[in-house]
Short mmCIF file of C-alpha atoms in Angstrom, two decimals:
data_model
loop_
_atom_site.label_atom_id
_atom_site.label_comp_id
_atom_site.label_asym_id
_atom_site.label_seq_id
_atom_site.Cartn_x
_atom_site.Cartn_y
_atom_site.Cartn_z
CA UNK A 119 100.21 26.57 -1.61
CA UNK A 120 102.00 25.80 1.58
CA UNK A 121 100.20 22.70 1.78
CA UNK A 122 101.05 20.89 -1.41
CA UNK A 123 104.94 21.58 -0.57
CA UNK A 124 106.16 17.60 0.65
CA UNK A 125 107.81 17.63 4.19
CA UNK A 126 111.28 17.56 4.39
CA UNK A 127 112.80 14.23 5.63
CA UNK A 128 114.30 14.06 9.21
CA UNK A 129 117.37 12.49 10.23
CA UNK A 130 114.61 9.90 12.01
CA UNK A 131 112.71 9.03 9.00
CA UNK A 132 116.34 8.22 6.83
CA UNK A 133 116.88 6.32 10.16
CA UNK A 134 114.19 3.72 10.48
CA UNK A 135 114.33 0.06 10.47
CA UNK A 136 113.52 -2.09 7.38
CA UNK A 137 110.84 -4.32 8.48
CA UNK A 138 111.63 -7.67 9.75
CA UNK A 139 109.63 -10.73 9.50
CA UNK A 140 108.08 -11.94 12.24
CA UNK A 141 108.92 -15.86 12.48
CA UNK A 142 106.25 -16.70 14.98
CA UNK A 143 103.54 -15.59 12.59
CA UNK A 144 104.02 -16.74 9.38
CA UNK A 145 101.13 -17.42 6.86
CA UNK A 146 100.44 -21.31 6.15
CA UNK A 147 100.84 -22.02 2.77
CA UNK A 148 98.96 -23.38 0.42
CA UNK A 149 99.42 -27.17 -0.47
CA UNK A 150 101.77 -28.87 -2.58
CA UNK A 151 99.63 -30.41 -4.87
CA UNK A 152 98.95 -26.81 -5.34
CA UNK A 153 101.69 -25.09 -6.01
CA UNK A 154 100.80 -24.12 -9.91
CA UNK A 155 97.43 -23.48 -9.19
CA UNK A 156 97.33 -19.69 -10.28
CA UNK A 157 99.01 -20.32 -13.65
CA UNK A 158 96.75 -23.63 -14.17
CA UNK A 159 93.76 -21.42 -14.13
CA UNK A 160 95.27 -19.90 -17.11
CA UNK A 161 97.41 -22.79 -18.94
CA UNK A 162 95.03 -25.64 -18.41
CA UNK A 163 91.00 -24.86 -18.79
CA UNK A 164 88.83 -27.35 -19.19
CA UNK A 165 89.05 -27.55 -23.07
CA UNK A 166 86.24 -29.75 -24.67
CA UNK A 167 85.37 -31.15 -28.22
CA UNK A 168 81.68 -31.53 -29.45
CA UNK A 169 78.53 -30.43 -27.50
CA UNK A 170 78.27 -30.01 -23.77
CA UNK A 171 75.21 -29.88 -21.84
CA UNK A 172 75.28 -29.45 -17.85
CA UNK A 173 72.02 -29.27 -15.78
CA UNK A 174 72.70 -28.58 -12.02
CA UNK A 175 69.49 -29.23 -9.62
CA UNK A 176 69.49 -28.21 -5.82
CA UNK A 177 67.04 -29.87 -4.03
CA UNK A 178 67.88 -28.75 -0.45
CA UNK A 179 70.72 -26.59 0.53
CA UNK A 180 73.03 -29.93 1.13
CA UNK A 181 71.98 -32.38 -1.30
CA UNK A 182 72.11 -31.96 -5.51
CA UNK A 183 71.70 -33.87 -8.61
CA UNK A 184 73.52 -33.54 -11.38
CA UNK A 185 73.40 -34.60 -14.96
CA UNK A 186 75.94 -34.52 -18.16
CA UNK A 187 75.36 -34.71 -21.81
CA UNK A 188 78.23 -34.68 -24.02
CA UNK A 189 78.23 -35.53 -27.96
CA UNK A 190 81.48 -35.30 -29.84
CA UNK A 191 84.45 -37.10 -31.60
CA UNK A 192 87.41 -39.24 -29.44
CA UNK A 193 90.42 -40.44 -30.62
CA UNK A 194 91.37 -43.60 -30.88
CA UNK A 195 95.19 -45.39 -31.24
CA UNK A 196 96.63 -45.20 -34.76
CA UNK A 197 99.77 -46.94 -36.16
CA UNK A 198 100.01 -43.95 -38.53
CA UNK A 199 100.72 -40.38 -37.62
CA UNK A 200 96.82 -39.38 -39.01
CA UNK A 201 94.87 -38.95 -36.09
CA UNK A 202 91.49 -41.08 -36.28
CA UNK A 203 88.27 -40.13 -34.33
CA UNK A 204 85.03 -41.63 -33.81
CA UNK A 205 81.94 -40.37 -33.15
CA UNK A 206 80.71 -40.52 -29.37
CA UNK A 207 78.35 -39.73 -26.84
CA UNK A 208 77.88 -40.10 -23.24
CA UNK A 209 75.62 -39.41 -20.03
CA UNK A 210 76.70 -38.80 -16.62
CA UNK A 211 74.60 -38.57 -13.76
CA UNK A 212 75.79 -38.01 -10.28
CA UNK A 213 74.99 -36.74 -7.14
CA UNK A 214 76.73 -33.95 -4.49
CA UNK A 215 76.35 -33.90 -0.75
CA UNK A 216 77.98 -30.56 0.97
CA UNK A 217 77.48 -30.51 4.39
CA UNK A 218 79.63 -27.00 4.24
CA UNK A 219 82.47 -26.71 5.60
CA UNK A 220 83.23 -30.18 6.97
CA UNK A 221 82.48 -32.81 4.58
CA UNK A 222 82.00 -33.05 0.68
CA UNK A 223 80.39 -36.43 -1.30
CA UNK A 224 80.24 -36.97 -4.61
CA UNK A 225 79.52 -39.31 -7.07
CA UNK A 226 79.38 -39.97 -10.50
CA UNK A 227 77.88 -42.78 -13.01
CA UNK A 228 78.41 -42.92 -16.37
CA UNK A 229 76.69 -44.98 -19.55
CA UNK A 230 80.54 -46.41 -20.52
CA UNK A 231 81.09 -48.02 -17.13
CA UNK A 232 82.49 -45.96 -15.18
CA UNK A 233 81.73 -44.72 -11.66
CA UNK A 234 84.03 -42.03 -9.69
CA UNK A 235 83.13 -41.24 -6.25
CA UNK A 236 85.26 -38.44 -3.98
CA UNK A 237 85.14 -37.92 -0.67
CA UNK A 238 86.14 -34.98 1.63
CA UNK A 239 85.87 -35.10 5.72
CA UNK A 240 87.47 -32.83 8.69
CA UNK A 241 88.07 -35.14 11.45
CA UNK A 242 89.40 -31.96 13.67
CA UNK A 243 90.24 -28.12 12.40
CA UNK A 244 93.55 -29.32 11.35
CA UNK A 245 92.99 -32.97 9.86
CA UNK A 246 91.60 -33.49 7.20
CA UNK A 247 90.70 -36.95 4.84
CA UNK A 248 90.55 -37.20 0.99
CA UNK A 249 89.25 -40.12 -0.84
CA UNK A 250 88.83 -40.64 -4.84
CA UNK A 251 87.75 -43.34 -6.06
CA UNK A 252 87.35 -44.71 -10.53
CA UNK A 253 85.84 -47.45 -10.82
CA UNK A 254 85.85 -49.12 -14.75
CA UNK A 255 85.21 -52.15 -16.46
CA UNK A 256 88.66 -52.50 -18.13
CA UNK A 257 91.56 -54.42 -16.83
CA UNK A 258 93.74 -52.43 -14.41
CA UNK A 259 92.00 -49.58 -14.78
CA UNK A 260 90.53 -49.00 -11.86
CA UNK A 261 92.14 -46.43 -9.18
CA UNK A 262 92.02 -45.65 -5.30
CA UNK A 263 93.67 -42.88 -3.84
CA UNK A 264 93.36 -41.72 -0.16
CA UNK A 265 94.83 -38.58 1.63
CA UNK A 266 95.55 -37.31 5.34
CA UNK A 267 96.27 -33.48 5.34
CA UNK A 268 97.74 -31.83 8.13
CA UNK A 269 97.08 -28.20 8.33
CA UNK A 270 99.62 -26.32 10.78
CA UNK A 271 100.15 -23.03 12.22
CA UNK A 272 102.50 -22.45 9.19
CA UNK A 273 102.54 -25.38 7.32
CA UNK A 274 101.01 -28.23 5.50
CA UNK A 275 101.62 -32.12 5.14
CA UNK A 276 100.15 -34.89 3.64
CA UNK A 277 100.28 -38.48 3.58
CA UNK A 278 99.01 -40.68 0.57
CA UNK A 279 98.00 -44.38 -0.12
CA UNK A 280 96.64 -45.53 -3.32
CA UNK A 281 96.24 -48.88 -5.27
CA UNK A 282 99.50 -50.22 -6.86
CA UNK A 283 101.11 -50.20 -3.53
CA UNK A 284 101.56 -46.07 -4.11
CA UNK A 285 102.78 -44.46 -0.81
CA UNK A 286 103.64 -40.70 -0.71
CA UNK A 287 104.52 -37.97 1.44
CA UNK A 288 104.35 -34.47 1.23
CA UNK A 289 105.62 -31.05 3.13
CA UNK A 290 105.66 -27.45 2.57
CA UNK A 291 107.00 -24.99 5.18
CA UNK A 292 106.59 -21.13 5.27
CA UNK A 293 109.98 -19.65 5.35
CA UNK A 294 109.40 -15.54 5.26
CA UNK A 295 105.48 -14.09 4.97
CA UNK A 296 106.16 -14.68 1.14
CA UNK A 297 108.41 -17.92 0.56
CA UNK A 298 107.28 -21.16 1.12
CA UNK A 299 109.47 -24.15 0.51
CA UNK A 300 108.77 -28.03 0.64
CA UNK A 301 109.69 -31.77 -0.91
CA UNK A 302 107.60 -34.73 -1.38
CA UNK A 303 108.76 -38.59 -1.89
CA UNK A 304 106.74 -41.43 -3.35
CA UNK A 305 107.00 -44.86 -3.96
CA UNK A 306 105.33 -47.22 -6.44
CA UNK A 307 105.33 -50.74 -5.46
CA UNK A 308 103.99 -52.37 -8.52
CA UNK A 309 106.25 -50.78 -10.86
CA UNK A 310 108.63 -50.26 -8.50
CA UNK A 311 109.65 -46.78 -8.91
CA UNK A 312 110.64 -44.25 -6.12
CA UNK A 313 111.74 -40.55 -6.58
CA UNK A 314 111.68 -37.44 -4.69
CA UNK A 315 110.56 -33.49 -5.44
CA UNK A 316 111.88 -30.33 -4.20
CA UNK A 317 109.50 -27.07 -4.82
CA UNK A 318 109.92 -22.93 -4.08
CA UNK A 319 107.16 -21.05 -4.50
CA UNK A 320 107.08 -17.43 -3.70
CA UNK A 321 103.85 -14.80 -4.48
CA UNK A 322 103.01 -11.49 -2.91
CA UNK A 323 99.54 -9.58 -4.17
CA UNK A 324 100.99 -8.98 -8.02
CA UNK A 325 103.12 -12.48 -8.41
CA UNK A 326 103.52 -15.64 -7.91
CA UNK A 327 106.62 -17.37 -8.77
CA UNK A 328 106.59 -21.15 -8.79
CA UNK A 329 109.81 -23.84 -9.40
CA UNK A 330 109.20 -27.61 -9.10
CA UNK A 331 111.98 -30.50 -10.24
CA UNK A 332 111.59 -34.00 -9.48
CA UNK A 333 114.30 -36.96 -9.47
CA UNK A 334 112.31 -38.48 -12.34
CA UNK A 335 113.65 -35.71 -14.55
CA UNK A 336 110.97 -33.46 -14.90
CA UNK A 337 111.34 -29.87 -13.69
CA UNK A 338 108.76 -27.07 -14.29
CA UNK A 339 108.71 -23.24 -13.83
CA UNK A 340 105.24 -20.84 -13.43
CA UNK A 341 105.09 -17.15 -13.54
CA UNK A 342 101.77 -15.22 -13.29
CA UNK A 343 101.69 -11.30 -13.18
CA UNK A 344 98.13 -9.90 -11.54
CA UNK A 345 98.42 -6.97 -14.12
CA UNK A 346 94.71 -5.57 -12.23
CA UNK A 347 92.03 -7.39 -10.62
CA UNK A 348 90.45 -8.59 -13.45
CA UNK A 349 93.48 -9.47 -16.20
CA UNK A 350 96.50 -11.84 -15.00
CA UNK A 351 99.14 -13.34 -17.44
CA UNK A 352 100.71 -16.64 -16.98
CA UNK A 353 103.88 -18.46 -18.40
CA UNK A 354 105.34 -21.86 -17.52
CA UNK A 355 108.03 -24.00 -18.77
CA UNK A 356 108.37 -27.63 -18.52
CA UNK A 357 111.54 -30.18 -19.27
CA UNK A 358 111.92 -33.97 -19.26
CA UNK A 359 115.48 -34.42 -18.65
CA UNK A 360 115.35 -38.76 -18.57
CA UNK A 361 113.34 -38.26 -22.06
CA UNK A 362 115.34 -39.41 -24.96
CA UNK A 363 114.45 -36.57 -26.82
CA UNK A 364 114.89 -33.57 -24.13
CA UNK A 365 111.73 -32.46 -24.34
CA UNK A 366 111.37 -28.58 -23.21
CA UNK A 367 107.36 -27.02 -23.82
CA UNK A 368 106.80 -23.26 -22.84
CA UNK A 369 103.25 -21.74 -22.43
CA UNK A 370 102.14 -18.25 -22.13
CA UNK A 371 98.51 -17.61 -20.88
CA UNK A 372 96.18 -15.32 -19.92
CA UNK A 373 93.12 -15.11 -17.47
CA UNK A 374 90.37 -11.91 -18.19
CA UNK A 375 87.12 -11.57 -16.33
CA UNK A 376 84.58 -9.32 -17.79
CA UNK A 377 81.27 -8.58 -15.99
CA UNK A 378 79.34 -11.42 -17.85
CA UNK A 379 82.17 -13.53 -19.08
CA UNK A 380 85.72 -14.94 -18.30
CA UNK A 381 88.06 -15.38 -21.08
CA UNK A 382 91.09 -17.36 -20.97
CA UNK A 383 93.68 -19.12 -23.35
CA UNK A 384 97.23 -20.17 -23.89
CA UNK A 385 99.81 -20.51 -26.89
CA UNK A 386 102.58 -22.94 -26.28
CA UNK A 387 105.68 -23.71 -28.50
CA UNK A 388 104.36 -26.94 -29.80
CA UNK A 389 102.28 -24.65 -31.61
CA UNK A 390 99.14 -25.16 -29.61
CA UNK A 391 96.43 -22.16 -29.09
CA UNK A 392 93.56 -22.57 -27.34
CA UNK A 393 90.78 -20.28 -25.63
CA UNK A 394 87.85 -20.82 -23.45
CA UNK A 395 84.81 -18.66 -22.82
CA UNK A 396 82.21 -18.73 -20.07
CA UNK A 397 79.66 -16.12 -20.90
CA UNK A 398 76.79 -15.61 -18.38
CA UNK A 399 73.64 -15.11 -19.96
CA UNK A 400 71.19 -15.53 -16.98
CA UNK A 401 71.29 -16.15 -13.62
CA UNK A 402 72.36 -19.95 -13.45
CA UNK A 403 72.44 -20.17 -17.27
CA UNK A 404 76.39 -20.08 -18.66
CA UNK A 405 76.91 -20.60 -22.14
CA UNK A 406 80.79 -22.45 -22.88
CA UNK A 407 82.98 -21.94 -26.02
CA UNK A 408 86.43 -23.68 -26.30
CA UNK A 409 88.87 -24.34 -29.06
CA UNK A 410 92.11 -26.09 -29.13
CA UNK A 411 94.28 -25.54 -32.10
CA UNK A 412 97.27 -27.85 -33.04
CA UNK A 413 98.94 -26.72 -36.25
CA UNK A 414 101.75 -28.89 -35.70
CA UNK A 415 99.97 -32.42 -35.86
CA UNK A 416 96.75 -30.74 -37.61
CA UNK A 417 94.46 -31.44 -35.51
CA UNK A 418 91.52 -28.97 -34.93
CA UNK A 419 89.32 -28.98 -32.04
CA UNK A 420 86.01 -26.91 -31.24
CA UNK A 421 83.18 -27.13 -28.56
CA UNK A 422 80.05 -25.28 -27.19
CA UNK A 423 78.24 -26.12 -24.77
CA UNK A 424 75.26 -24.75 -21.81
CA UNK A 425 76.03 -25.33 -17.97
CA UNK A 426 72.42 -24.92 -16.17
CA UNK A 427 72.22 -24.69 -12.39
CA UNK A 428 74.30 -22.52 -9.80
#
């Protein structure tokens, strides 16, 4: 019985120091662009309308093919406030080079005209090069980006150029072992438009805790709560303050993995609810439900699909 009595606090234990944060060791963050990533995982899946197929072929351990079948309505631009689809289908075909963990390829082609190509490449352990590339057959719409990241001992910047005379700059600094802070500017030469962004984002092992605002008005706030390994719940809330109309949208999500599937899905206050499934039924067989409900503009969308291949 002695045992399960607690000790009795000493004098020394009331006595010692809170712990204080090493400044010379701080974690590097993660990158701007990625500052929401946690809550996007739960807010934005990759919702679908129409059939899906995916086949995923490895022919060495570095080199891939890849092909896309997808059947299903798209909507095209109406005068009226009914929403008109047509009928569509496509094929993509592309190809993936990993030469792990210094330099990604990939490529896509598909039967509308387009062709998207992204490279990845570490020049040193701390530089690293991003280029995407969308190529299309309509006026203007083609698109170049390219990226230099920086990786530090506790922080990350980034430098972009992209078509339209685009420049950017990015930089996020660790500030305690769970606060990072950091501000980006861009510039837009062909419309000529400049702004800058200011972003906090703070996450220990059962948060994260995201605020973003921009000089072009818009300003958005994450939340995500790990509630166990498996289940994590997300909420964000966005605002357009140049908007005529003020527009304010808040989301609440969630993100549960099973053993053989991962459900996730969001409701927003536009009146939006949508869910997506990924069920494994076999090794390198997945089989894909979404559905995106809009009872506001009644519009009703529903997919299913197969993703073959790891």
């Amino acid at each position: 019985m002695a045992s399960m009595v607690p000790p009795i606090p000493t004098a020394d234990d009331n006595n010692k120091p809170d712990v204080k944060v090493d400044y010379s060791n701080l974690p590097c963050p993660i990158p701007f662009e990625e500052l929401h990533r946690e809550a996007m995982m739960s807010l934005k899946p990759e919702l679908f309308e129409g059939m899906r197929f995916d086949f995923t072929k490895m022919l060495n351990q570095k080199f891939s093919l890849n092909h896309s079948v997808s059947m299903g309505p798209t909507e095209v631009p109406s005068q009226s406030a009914e929403i008109i689809k047509i009928p569509t289908a496509n094929y993509e075909f592309g190809a993936t080079v990993i030469d792990h963990p210094k330099m990604l390829l990939m490529g896509r082609a598909l039967t509308d005209g387009r062709v998207t190509a992204r490279v990845k490449y570490d020049l040193t352990e701390n530089l690293t090069v991003k280029a995407n590339a969308q190529l299309s057959s309509e006026p203007h719409a083609s698109q170049g980006i390219v990226n230099f990241d920086y990786k530090g001992k506790d922080y990350r910047t980034q430098i972009q150029l992209g078509n339209g005379s685009l420049l950017g700059a990015s930089y996020i600094q660790s500030v305690t072992n769970h606060l990072s802070l950091g501000g980006e500017v861009f510039w837009t030469g062909q419309h000529r438009k400049s702004g800058v962004g200011y972003a906090a984002r703070y996450n220990t092992d059962k948060m994260v805790a995201t605020g973003q605002i921009a000089s072009t008005g818009m300003a958005l706030l994450s939340y995500v709560q790990k509630v166990s390994d498996k289940v994590s719940l997300a909420t964000d809330l966005m605002c357009n303050f140049n908007s005529m109309s003020r527009d304010v949208t808040a989301s609440f999500g969630y993100d549960y993995i099973l053993r053989q599937c991962r459900l996730r899905g969001k409701v927003d206050s536009n009146g939006v609810c949508a869910a997506f499934l990924e069920e494994r039924l076999n090794m390198g067989l997945n089989f894909i439900l979404s559905a995106e409900l809009d009872h506001k503009k009644k519009d009703y969308k529903f997919g299913f699909g197969l993703t073959v291949g790891e």
